[in-house]
Coordinates of C-alpha atoms in Angstrom, one line a residue:
X278 CA -22.4 -55.8 -70.3
X279 CA -24.4 -56.0 -67.2
X280 CA -21.8 -58.1 -65.7
X281 CA -19.2 -55.6 -66.7
X282 CA -21.2 -52.8 -65.4
X283 CA -21.9 -54.4 -62.2
X284 CA -18.2 -55.2 -61.6
X285 CA -17.4 -51.5 -62.4
X286 CA -20.0 -50.3 -60.0
X287 CA -18.8 -52.8 -57.2
X288 CA -15.2 -51.7 -57.9
X289 CA -16.3 -48.0 -57.5
X290 CA -18.1 -48.9 -54.5
X291 CA -15.2 -50.8 -53.2
X292 CA -13.0 -47.6 -54.0
X293 CA -15.4 -45.3 -52.4
X294 CA -15.5 -47.7 -49.2
X295 CA -11.7 -47.6 -49.1
X296 CA -11.4 -43.8 -49.6
X297 CA -13.8 -43.4 -46.8
X298 CA -11.7 -45.7 -44.5
X299 CA -8.6 -43.9 -45.4
X300 CA -10.3 -40.5 -44.6
X301 CA -11.5 -42.0 -41.4
X302 CA -7.9 -43.3 -40.4
X303 CA -6.5 -40.0 -41.4
X304 CA -9.0 -38.1 -39.3
X305 CA -8.2 -40.3 -36.4
X306 CA -4.4 -40.0 -36.6
X307 CA -4.8 -36.2 -37.0
X308 CA -7.1 -36.3 -33.9
X309 CA -4.5 -38.5 -32.2
X310 CA -1.5 -36.3 -33.3
X311 CA -3.4 -33.1 -32.2
X312 CA -4.2 -34.7 -28.7
X313 CA -0.5 -35.6 -28.1
X314 CA 0.6 -32.0 -29.2
X315 CA -1.9 -30.7 -26.8
X316 CA -0.9 -33.1 -24.1
X317 CA 2.8 -32.1 -24.7
X318 CA 2.1 -28.3 -24.4
X319 CA 0.0 -28.8 -21.2
X320 CA 3.0 -31.1 -19.9
X321 CA 5.6 -28.5 -20.8
X322 CA 3.5 -25.5 -19.2
X323 CA 3.0 -27.8 -16.0
X324 CA 6.7 -28.5 -15.9
X325 CA 7.7 -24.7 -16.4
X326 CA 5.3 -23.9 -13.7
X327 CA 6.6 -26.4 -11.4
X328 CA 10.0 -25.3 -12.1
X329 CA 9.2 -21.6 -11.6
X330 CA 7.1 -22.4 -8.4
X331 CA 10.4 -24.5 -7.2
X332 CA 12.6 -21.6 -8.2
X333 CA 10.8 -19.2 -6.4
X334 CA 10.5 -21.2 -3.3
X335 CA 14.4 -21.8 -3.5
X336 CA 14.9 -18.4 -3.9
X337 CA 12.6 -17.3 -1.0
X338 CA 14.3 -19.7 1.3
X339 CA 18.0 -19.5 0.3
X340 CA 20.1 -16.8 2.0
X341 CA 23.1 -15.1 0.2
X342 CA 26.3 -15.2 2.0
X343 CA 28.6 -13.2 0.0
X344 CA 28.8 -10.6 -3.0
X345 CA 31.1 -10.1 -5.9
X346 CA 32.0 -6.9 -7.5
X347 CA 31.0 -6.4 -11.2
X348 CA 32.8 -3.3 -11.4
X349 CA 34.2 -0.4 -9.4
X350 CA 35.1 3.3 -10.0
X351 CA 36.7 6.2 -7.8
X352 CA 34.0 8.5 -6.6
X353 CA 34.9 12.0 -5.4
X354 CA 33.0 12.3 -2.0
X355 CA 34.6 15.5 -1.0
X356 CA 32.5 17.4 -3.3
X357 CA 29.2 15.8 -2.0
X358 CA 29.0 13.2 -4.5
X359 CA 26.0 11.0 -4.2
X360 CA 24.1 8.4 -6.4
X361 CA 20.7 7.6 -7.4
X362 CA 19.4 4.5 -9.3
X363 CA 18.2 5.2 -12.7
X364 CA 17.1 2.7 -15.3
X365 CA 19.6 -0.1 -15.9
X366 CA 22.4 2.4 -14.3
X367 CA 23.1 5.2 -11.9
X368 CA 23.2 8.7 -11.8
X369 CA 26.5 10.0 -9.9
X370 CA 26.3 13.8 -9.0
X371 CA 28.0 16.1 -6.9
X372 CA 28.5 20.1 -6.5
X373 CA 30.9 19.9 -9.5
X374 CA 28.7 18.0 -12.2
X375 CA 26.9 14.7 -13.0
X376 CA 27.3 11.7 -15.1
X377 CA 25.2 8.7 -15.9
X378 CA 26.9 5.2 -15.6
X379 CA 25.6 2.3 -17.5
X380 CA 25.2 -1.0 -15.9
X381 CA 28.6 -2.0 -17.2
X382 CA 30.2 0.9 -15.5
X383 CA 30.8 3.2 -18.7
X384 CA 29.8 6.7 -18.5
X385 CA 27.4 7.4 -21.0
X386 CA 27.6 11.3 -20.7
X387 CA 28.4 13.8 -18.2
X388 CA 27.8 17.7 -17.6
X389 CA 29.5 20.0 -15.5
X390 CA 28.1 22.9 -13.3
X391 CA 28.5 24.5 -9.8
X392 CA 26.2 24.0 -7.1
X393 CA 26.2 24.5 -3.4
X394 CA 23.4 21.9 -2.6
X395 CA 22.8 19.7 -5.6
X396 CA 19.5 17.9 -5.3
X397 CA 18.5 15.3 -7.9
X398 CA 14.8 13.9 -8.8
X399 CA 14.5 11.0 -11.3
X400 CA 11.3 9.9 -13.0
X401 CA 11.5 7.1 -16.2
X402 CA 13.9 8.7 -18.7
X403 CA 14.5 12.3 -17.2
X404 CA 16.2 13.6 -14.4
X405 CA 16.1 17.1 -12.7
X406 CA 19.3 18.7 -10.8
X407 CA 18.6 21.8 -8.7
X408 CA 20.6 23.7 -6.4
X409 CA 18.4 23.8 -3.1
X410 CA 18.1 27.3 -1.9
X411 CA 19.9 28.9 -4.9
X412 CA 18.6 29.6 -8.2
X413 CA 20.4 27.0 -11.1
X414 CA 18.9 24.0 -12.4
X415 CA 19.3 21.6 -15.3
X416 CA 17.3 18.8 -16.9
X417 CA 18.7 15.4 -18.2
X418 CA 17.6 12.6 -20.4
X419 CA 19.0 9.3 -19.4
X420 CA 20.1 8.4 -22.9
X421 CA 21.2 11.7 -24.2
X422 CA 22.3 13.9 -21.2
X423 CA 21.4 17.6 -20.4
X424 CA 18.3 18.8 -22.5
X425 CA 18.1 22.0 -20.8
X426 CA 19.3 24.3 -18.0
X427 CA 18.4 27.8 -16.5
X428 CA 18.0 30.2 -13.5
X429 CA 15.2 31.2 -11.4
X430 CA 14.4 34.5 -10.0
X431 CA 14.1 33.4 -6.6
X432 CA 15.5 30.5 -4.4
X433 CA 14.5 27.2 -5.4
X434 CA 13.0 24.9 -2.4
X435 CA 11.6 21.9 -4.3
X436 CA 11.5 20.3 -7.6
X437 CA 9.6 17.6 -9.3
X438 CA 9.9 15.7 -12.8
X439 CA 7.4 13.8 -15.0
X440 CA 7.7 11.0 -17.2
X441 CA 8.0 13.3 -20.4
X442 CA 10.4 15.7 -18.9
X443 CA 8.0 18.5 -17.8
X444 CA 9.0 19.6 -14.4
X445 CA 8.0 22.0 -11.6
X446 CA 9.9 24.0 -9.3
X447 CA 8.9 25.8 -6.1
X448 CA 10.7 29.0 -5.5
X449 CA 10.6 31.3 -2.6
X450 CA 10.5 35.0 -1.7
X451 CA 9.9 36.6 1.8
X452 CA 6.3 34.9 2.5
X453 CA 5.2 34.3 -1.3
X454 CA 5.9 31.0 -3.0
X455 CA 5.9 30.4 -6.7
X456 CA 5.1 27.0 -8.3
X457 CA 6.4 27.0 -12.0
X458 CA 6.0 24.7 -14.8
X459 CA 9.2 24.0 -17.2
X460 CA 9.5 22.1 -20.4
X461 CA 12.2 19.5 -20.7
X462 CA 14.3 22.1 -22.7
X463 CA 14.4 24.4 -19.6
X464 CA 12.0 26.8 -21.1
X465 CA 9.4 28.2 -18.6
X466 CA 5.8 27.7 -19.4
X467 CA 2.9 30.1 -18.8
X468 CA 1.8 28.1 -15.8
X469 CA 2.4 29.5 -12.4
X470 CA 0.7 29.1 -9.0
X471 CA 1.4 32.0 -6.6
X472 CA 0.9 31.3 -3.0
X473 CA 1.1 33.6 -0.2
X474 CA 1.2 32.5 3.5
X475 CA -1.6 34.6 4.5
X476 CA -4.3 33.5 1.7
X477 CA -3.2 30.1 0.4
X478 CA -0.5 28.8 2.7
X479 CA 3.2 27.5 2.5
X480 CA 3.7 24.5 0.1
X481 CA 5.2 22.2 2.4
X482 CA 5.2 19.3 -0.2
X483 CA 4.5 19.0 -3.8
X484 CA 4.1 16.1 -6.4
X485 CA 3.5 16.1 -10.1
X486 CA 1.9 13.2 -11.9
X487 CA 3.7 11.0 -14.3
X488 CA 2.1 12.5 -17.3
X489 CA 2.6 16.1 -16.1
X490 CA -1.0 17.0 -16.2
X491 CA -1.8 17.2 -12.4
X492 CA 0.0 18.8 -9.5
X493 CA -0.7 17.9 -5.8
X494 CA 0.5 20.3 -3.0
X495 CA 0.3 20.1 0.7
X496 CA 0.0 23.6 2.0
X497 CA 0.7 24.7 5.9
X498 CA -1.5 27.8 6.7
X499 CA -2.6 29.7 9.7
X500 CA -6.2 29.6 11.0
X501 CA -7.8 30.2 14.3
X502 CA -4.5 30.8 15.8
X503 CA -3.0 27.4 14.8
X504 CA -1.2 25.8 12.0
X505 CA -3.4 23.6 9.9
X506 CA -2.7 21.6 6.8
X507 CA -4.6 21.1 3.5
X508 CA -4.0 19.2 0.3
X509 CA -4.8 20.9 -3.1
X510 CA -5.0 19.0 -6.7
X511 CA -4.4 21.4 -9.8
X512 CA -5.5 20.1 -13.0
X513 CA -3.8 21.3 -16.2
X514 CA -5.1 18.5 -18.6
X515 CA -7.3 21.1 -20.3
X516 CA -7.2 24.8 -21.1
X517 CA -9.4 26.5 -18.1
X518 CA -8.9 29.1 -16.3
X519 CA -9.9 27.3 -12.9
X520 CA -7.1 24.8 -12.1
X521 CA -8.0 23.9 -8.9
X522 CA -9.4 20.1 -9.3
X523 CA -10.1 19.6 -5.7
X524 CA -9.2 20.9 -1.8
X525 CA -9.1 18.5 1.1
X526 CA -8.9 20.2 4.4
X527 CA -10.0 17.7 6.6
X528 CA -6.6 17.4 8.3
X529 CA -7.5 20.3 10.5
X530 CA -9.8 17.9 12.5
X531 CA -6.9 15.8 13.6
X532 CA -4.0 18.3 13.7
X533 CA -2.4 16.5 10.9
X534 CA 0.8 17.7 9.1
X535 CA 1.4 16.3 5.4
X536 CA 5.3 16.5 5.0
X537 CA 5.1 14.3 1.9
X538 CA 2.7 13.7 -1.2
X539 CA 3.4 11.5 -4.0
X540 CA 1.5 10.1 -7.3
X541 CA 1.7 6.5 -7.5
X542 CA 0.3 6.7 -10.9
X543 CA -1.8 9.1 -12.8
X544 CA -4.8 7.7 -11.2
X545 CA -3.6 7.3 -7.6
X546 CA -2.0 9.5 -5.1
X547 CA -1.2 9.4 -1.6
X548 CA -0.6 11.9 1.3
X549 CA 1.7 11.0 4.0
X550 CA 0.8 12.7 7.4
X551 CA 2.7 12.7 10.9
X552 CA -0.4 10.7 12.2
X553 CA -2.5 9.8 9.1
X554 CA -2.3 8.1 5.6
X555 CA -4.7 9.2 3.0
X556 CA -5.3 7.9 -0.4
X557 CA -6.8 9.4 -3.4
X558 CA -8.2 8.3 -6.6
X559 CA -8.4 10.6 -9.8
X560 CA -11.1 10.1 -12.2
X561 CA -9.5 10.2 -15.8
X562 CA -12.8 9.4 -17.7
X563 CA -14.0 13.0 -18.1
X564 CA -12.9 16.4 -19.5
X565 CA -10.7 17.2 -16.7
X566 CA -9.6 15.2 -13.8
X567 CA -11.4 14.8 -10.4
X568 CA -9.7 13.6 -7.3
X569 CA -11.5 11.8 -4.4
X570 CA -10.7 10.6 -1.0
X571 CA -10.9 6.8 -1.0
X572 CA -9.2 5.7 2.2
X573 CA -7.9 7.1 5.5
X574 CA -5.4 5.3 7.7
X575 CA -4.7 6.8 11.4
X576 CA -1.3 6.3 12.7
X577 CA -1.3 6.1 16.4
X578 CA 2.5 6.3 16.9
X579 CA 5.2 8.6 15.7
X580 CA 6.7 7.7 12.4
X581 CA 10.4 6.8 12.6
X582 CA 11.1 7.1 9.0
X583 CA 9.3 6.6 5.6
X584 CA 10.3 5.4 2.1
X585 CA 8.5 4.8 -1.3
X586 CA 9.0 2.6 -4.3
X587 CA 6.9 2.3 -7.5
X588 CA 3.8 3.7 -5.7
X589 CA 4.3 1.7 -2.7
X590 CA 4.7 3.5 0.7
X591 CA 6.9 2.0 3.6
X592 CA 6.4 3.5 7.2
X593 CA 8.5 2.4 10.2
X594 CA 7.3 3.3 13.9
X595 CA 8.2 2.0 17.4
X596 CA 7.0 -1.6 18.3
X597 CA 4.2 -0.6 20.8
X598 CA 2.1 0.1 17.7
X599 CA -0.8 -2.2 16.5
X600 CA 0.3 -5.3 14.1
X601 CA -1.3 -6.6 10.8
X602 CA -2.7 -10.1 11.1
X603 CA 0.1 -12.4 10.8
X604 CA 2.9 -10.1 11.5
X605 CA 6.1 -11.5 13.1
X606 CA 6.8 -10.3 16.3
X607 CA 10.8 -10.0 17.2
X608 CA 11.0 -6.9 19.1
X609 CA 12.2 -3.4 17.7
X610 CA 10.5 -1.3 15.3
X611 CA 7.7 -2.0 12.9
X612 CA 7.7 -1.7 9.2
X613 CA 4.6 -1.6 7.3
X614 CA 4.4 -1.6 3.3
X615 CA 1.2 -0.3 1.6
X616 CA 0.1 -0.4 -1.9
X617 CA -1.3 2.4 -3.9
X618 CA -4.9 1.8 -2.5
X619 CA -3.8 1.6 1.1
X620 CA -3.8 -2.3 1.5
X621 CA -0.9 -3.7 3.6
X622 CA 1.2 -5.6 1.6
X623 CA 3.5 -7.1 4.4
X624 CA 4.5 -6.0 7.9
X625 CA 7.7 -6.7 9.8
X626 CA 9.4 -6.0 13.0
X627 CA 13.0 -5.2 12.8
X628 CA 15.7 -4.7 15.5
X629 CA 18.5 -3.7 13.2
X630 CA 19.7 -0.3 14.0
X631 CA 19.5 1.2 10.6
X632 CA 20.3 4.8 9.1
X633 CA 18.9 4.2 5.6
X634 CA 16.3 2.0 4.1
X635 CA 15.5 1.0 0.6
X636 CA 12.9 -1.3 -1.2
X637 CA 13.6 -2.6 -4.8
X638 CA 10.4 -4.5 -5.2
X639 CA 11.7 -7.8 -4.0
X640 CA 14.1 -7.2 -1.2
X641 CA 14.0 -4.7 1.7
X642 CA 17.5 -3.4 2.6
X643 CA 18.4 -1.9 5.8
X644 CA 21.9 -0.4 6.4
X645 CA 23.9 1.9 8.6
X646 CA 27.6 3.1 8.3
X647 CA 28.9 -0.4 8.4
X648 CA 26.3 -3.0 8.4
X649 CA 23.7 -4.4 6.0
X650 CA 20.7 -6.4 6.4
X651 CA 18.4 -7.6 3.6
X652 CA 15.0 -9.0 4.0
X653 CA 12.4 -10.8 2.0
X654 CA 8.8 -9.4 1.9
X655 CA 7.9 -12.5 4.1
X656 CA 10.6 -11.3 6.6
X657 CA 13.4 -13.9 6.2
X658 CA 17.0 -12.5 6.2
X659 CA 18.4 -13.0 2.9
X660 CA 21.9 -11.3 3.7
X661 CA 23.8 -9.5 6.1
X662 CA 27.2 -8.3 6.4
X663 CA 29.8 -5.8 8.1
X664 CA 31.5 -3.9 5.5
X665 CA 35.0 -2.9 6.6
X666 CA 35.3 0.2 4.4
X667 CA 31.9 1.4 5.5
X668 CA 28.9 2.0 3.8
X669 CA 28.2 5.8 2.5
X670 CA 25.4 5.0 0.2
X671 CA 23.5 2.0 -1.3
X672 CA 20.9 2.0 -4.3
X673 CA 19.0 -0.8 -6.0
X674 CA 20.5 -2.1 -9.3
X675 CA 18.6 -3.5 -12.5
X676 CA 18.3 -6.9 -11.0
X677 CA 16.8 -7.7 -7.6
X678 CA 20.0 -8.9 -5.9
X679 CA 22.4 -6.4 -7.6
X680 CA 23.0 -3.0 -5.9
X681 CA 25.1 0.0 -6.2
X682 CA 27.3 0.5 -3.2
X683 CA 29.4 3.8 -2.3
X684 CA 32.0 2.7 0.3
X685 CA 35.2 4.6 1.0
X686 CA 36.1 6.6 -2.0
X687 CA 34.6 4.1 -4.6
X688 CA 31.5 3.2 -6.2
X689 CA 30.8 -0.4 -6.7
X690 CA 28.1 -2.5 -8.7
X691 CA 27.6 -5.6 -6.7
X692 CA 25.9 -9.0 -7.0
X693 CA 24.8 -11.3 -4.2
X694 CA 25.5 -14.7 -4.2

């Protein structure tokens, strides 16, 4: 009995030891398997990173030598036809109507109207078209077409639209200006700012925040026998009688005129003056919004042209102006790109005689009636060409190297290669 029990105990002990060895071997195999998986994942990430870096370097250094046409359509320029980039497609508008062309060239919708000086403003999924110095307007959604229209009592001088379709119109009669809010349906809201030339000033420029809750206005007014400028922020985020969130009149000290203002996003705004850039930050944390001046950049030379894209500001002036560190010096004019906080993104000297300029976030495009030159942000020329049929207009497409081109009596979607 004792021997049998001893053998049984020994056998159980051996089995337990074997099970222990099996568990150890299993754990070791599992550890090795996990390590191999981990190294494999790390290897894949490294390979993808190297490929991405190599692709970026290749893309930055290669040049495009031609383009091919993805599609083309007739465009009636005799009626003042223009285009504006909108989402993946383009809005085509003229004195007689507007249509939205998808990236494949299909017209998603169209609307007819009669306007003498149609002006289009786009923001995310909504577009505002109004008749400058006349009384009619309409609002469109990118995917469905017109959502509302109407007539104003006085002539329209400016219009802005928010991401949600809320929009503002600046109307004028004699020496009084009216800034009114509207719904995306075209219905007028009970929000109106009345500005007399004597008491408030003339609204030289205006901008609405992306969410439609704030308005920024550059007023030109007379004081001390001379013209001066101030920037006023209005807050409509809560139901208070006092909508003025902040007034900034420091521009009088430098005789600055502010012909352009914009919201980079809900929390950042920029005023572009003839000799000064001012950057504002809006506090969104409290009950109501409070703007504050965060940065001022003096401009020593006259601005030749100005453009904006996704909250970035581009300015061009003559070559004798100062350079940012590391800027190339090739002669011609200087182009400087700022972000929403006033930091210089890049600076480039250009000697190309351009008439229009655009920036699509990747490339800088300059063109005149026949020629086009495209630069990278580092200043390298990516593409240059002379168009035999001429260039009436050029706007960005949905991809960095795709553009919409109006040449002759046609609109084309092109891709560089």
